CSV table of C-alpha atoms in Angstrom, one decimal:
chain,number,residue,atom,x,y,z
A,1,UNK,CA,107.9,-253.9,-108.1
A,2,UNK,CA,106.5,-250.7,-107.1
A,3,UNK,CA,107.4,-249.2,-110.1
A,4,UNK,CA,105.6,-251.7,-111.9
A,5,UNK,CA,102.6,-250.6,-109.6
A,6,UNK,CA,102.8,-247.0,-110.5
A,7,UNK,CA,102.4,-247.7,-114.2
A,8,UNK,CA,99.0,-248.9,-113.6
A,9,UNK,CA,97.5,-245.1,-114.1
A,10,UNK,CA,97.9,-245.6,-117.2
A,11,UNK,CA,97.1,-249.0,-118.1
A,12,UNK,CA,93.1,-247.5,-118.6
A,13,UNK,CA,91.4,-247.8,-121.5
A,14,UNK,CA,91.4,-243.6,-121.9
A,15,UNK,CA,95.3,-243.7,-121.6
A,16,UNK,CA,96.0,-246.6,-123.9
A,17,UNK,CA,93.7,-245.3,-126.6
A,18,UNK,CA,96.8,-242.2,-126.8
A,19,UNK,CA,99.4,-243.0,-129.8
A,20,UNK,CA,101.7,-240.7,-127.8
A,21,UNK,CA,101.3,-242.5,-124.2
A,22,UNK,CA,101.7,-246.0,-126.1
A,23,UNK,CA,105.2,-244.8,-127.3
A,24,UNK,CA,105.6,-243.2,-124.1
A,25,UNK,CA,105.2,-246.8,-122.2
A,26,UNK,CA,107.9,-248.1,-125.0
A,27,UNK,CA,110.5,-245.5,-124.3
A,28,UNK,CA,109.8,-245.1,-120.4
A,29,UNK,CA,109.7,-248.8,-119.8
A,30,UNK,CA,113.6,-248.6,-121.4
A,31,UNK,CA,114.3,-245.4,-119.5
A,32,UNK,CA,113.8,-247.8,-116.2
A,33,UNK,CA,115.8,-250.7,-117.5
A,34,UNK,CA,118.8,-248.3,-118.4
A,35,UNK,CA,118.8,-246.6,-115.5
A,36,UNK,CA,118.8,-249.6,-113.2
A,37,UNK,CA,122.2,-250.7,-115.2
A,38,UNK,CA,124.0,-247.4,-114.6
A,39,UNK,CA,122.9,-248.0,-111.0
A,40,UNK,CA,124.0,-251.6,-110.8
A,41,UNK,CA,127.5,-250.1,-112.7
A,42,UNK,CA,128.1,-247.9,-110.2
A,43,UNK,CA,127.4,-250.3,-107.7
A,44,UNK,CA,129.6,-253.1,-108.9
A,45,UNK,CA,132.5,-250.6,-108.9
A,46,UNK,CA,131.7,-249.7,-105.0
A,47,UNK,CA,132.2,-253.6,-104.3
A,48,UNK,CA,135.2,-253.6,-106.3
A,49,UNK,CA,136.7,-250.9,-104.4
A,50,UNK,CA,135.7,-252.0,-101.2
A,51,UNK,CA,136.1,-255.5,-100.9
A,52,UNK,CA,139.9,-255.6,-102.5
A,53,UNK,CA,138.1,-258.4,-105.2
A,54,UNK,CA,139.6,-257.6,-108.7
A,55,UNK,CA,138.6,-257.3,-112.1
A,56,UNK,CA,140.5,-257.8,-115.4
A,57,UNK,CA,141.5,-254.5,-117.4
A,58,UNK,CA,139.0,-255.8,-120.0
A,59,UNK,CA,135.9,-256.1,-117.8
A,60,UNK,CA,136.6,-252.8,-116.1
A,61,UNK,CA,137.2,-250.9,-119.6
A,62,UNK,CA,133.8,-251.9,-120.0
A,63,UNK,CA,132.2,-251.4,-117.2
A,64,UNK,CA,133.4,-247.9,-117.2
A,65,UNK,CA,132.2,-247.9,-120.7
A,66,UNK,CA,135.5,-246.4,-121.9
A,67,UNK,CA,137.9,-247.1,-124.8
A,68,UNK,CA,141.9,-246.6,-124.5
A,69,UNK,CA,144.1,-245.7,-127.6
A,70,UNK,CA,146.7,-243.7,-128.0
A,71,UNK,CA,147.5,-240.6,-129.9
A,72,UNK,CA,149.9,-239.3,-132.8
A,73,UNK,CA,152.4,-238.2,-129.8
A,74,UNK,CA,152.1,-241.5,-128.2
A,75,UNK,CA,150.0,-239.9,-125.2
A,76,UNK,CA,146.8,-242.0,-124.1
A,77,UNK,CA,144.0,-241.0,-124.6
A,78,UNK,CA,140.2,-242.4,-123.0
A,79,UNK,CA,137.1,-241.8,-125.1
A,80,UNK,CA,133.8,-242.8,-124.0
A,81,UNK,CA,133.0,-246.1,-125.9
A,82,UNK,CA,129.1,-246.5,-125.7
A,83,UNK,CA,127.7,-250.7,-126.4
A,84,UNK,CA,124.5,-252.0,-127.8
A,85,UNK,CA,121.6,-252.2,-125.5
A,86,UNK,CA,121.3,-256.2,-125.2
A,87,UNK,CA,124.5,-256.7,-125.4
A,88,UNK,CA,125.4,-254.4,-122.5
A,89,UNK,CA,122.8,-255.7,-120.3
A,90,UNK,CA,123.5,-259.3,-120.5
A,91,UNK,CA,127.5,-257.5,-119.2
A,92,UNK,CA,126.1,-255.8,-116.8
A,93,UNK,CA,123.6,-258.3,-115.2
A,94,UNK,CA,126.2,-261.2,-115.9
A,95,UNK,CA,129.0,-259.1,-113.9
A,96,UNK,CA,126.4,-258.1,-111.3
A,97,UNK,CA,125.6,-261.8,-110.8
A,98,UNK,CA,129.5,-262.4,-110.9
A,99,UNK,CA,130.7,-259.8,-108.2
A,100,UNK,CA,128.0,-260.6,-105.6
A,101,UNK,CA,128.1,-264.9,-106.4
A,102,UNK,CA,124.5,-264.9,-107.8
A,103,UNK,CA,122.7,-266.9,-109.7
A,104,UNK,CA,123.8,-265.4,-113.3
A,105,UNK,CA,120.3,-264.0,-115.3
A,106,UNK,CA,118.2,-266.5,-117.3
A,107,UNK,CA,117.9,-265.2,-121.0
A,108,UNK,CA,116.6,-268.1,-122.6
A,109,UNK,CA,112.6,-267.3,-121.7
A,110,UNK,CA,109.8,-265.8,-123.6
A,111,UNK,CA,110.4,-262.4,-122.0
A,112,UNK,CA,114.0,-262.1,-122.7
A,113,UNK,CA,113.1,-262.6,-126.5
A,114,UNK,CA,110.1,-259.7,-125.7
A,115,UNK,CA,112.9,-257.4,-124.2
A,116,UNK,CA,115.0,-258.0,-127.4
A,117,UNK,CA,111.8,-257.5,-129.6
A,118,UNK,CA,110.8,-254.2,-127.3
A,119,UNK,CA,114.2,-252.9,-127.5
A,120,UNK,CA,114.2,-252.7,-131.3
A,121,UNK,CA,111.0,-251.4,-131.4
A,122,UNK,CA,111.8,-248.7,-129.2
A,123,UNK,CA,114.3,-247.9,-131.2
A,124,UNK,CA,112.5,-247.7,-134.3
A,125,UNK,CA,110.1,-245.2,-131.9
A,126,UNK,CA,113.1,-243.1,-131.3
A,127,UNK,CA,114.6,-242.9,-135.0
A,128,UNK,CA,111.1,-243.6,-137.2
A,129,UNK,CA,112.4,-244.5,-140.7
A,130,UNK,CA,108.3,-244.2,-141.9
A,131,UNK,CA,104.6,-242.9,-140.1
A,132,UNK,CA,103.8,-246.5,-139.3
A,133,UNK,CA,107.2,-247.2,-137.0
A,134,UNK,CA,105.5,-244.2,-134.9
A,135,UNK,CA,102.0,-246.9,-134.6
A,136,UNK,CA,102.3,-249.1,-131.5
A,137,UNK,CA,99.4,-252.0,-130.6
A,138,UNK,CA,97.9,-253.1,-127.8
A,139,UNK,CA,100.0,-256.6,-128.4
A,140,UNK,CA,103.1,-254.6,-128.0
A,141,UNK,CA,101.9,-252.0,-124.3
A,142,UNK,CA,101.1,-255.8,-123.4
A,143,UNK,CA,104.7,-257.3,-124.4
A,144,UNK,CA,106.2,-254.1,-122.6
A,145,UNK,CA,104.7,-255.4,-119.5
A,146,UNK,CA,106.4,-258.5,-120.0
A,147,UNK,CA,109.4,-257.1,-120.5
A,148,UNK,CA,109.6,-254.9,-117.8
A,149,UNK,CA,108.4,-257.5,-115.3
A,150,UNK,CA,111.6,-259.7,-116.6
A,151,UNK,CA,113.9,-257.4,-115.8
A,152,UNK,CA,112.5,-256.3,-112.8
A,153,UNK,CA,112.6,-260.0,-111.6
A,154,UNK,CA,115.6,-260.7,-112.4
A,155,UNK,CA,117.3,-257.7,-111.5
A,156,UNK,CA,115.6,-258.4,-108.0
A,157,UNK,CA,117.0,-261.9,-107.7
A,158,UNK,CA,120.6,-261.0,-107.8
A,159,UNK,CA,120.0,-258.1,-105.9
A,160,UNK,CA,119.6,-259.9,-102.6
A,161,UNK,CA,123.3,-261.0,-103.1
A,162,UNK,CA,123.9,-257.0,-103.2
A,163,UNK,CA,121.7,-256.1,-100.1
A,164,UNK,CA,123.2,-259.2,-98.2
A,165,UNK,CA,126.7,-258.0,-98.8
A,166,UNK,CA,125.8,-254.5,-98.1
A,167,UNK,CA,124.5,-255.1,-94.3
A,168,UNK,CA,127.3,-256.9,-93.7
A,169,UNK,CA,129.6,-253.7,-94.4
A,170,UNK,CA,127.2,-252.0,-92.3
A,171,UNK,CA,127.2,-253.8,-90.0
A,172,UNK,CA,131.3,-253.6,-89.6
């Protein structure tokens, strides 16, 4: 929430009137959101390792993000296997909710349908096709406030599970 705060600079009528800040808040708002999954990745493998609980080969391929095949000599071989952004974060939120028994993520609100919106827009930001994919509205800094404050919240909510779990580890 206090990066929510810290946004607020530039929720002023100067900023907001800036083309480039407006995609700015897009991008960065999703530069946030994908950093708090790698984060919450890395964490779920911690509480994996350390609390002997167990995941199937499937789950953990993907939570490492990797892909196994094998090679013309019949050697293994790992390659990085990168997923959709809504489709990864409902894994990674769902998981997160799974490993530390919490309340799995509500994606049937208003907001969720934002972040979906948001996250094609952002990609549309990133790879214009045309001038006009490069125009963001006021609607849409608005929605991105939305969006972020979803994730944020619910992020937050299963986290408890994880700060729980991790005073009593050091607490041993």
């Amino acid at each position: 929430m206090e990066e929510l705060e810290g946004i607020n600079q530039f929720m002023t009528k100067e900023y907001l009137e800036s083309p480039f800040i407006r995609r700015l808040i897009i991008r960065n708002t999703f530069v946030i959101i994908e950093t708090y999954l790698y984060v919450t990745k890395e964490i779920i493998k911690i509480k994996i390792e350390n609390s002997g609980d167990s995941l199937d080969w499937q789950k953990l391929a993907l939570l490492n993000e990797k892909r196994v095949d094998i090679n013309r000599k019949g050697q293994i071989e790992t390659k990085d296997q990168f997923h959709s952004f809504i489709p990864s974060l409902r894994f990674t939120l769902n998981l997160f909710a799974e490993v530390f028994d919490a309340e799995s993520p509500d994606y049937s609100t208003h907001q969720f349908e934002k972040l979906i919106k948001q996250s094609k827009r952002r990609n549309q930001i990133t790879h214009p096709k045309a001038k006009e994919d490069l125009l963001v509205s006021m609607d849409e800094i608005m929605e991105n406030t939305d969006v972020l404050q979803w994730f944020m919240t619910t992020h937050s909510k299963i986290n408890q599970k994880f700060q729980e779990w991790i005073k009593i580890i050091y607490k041993e």
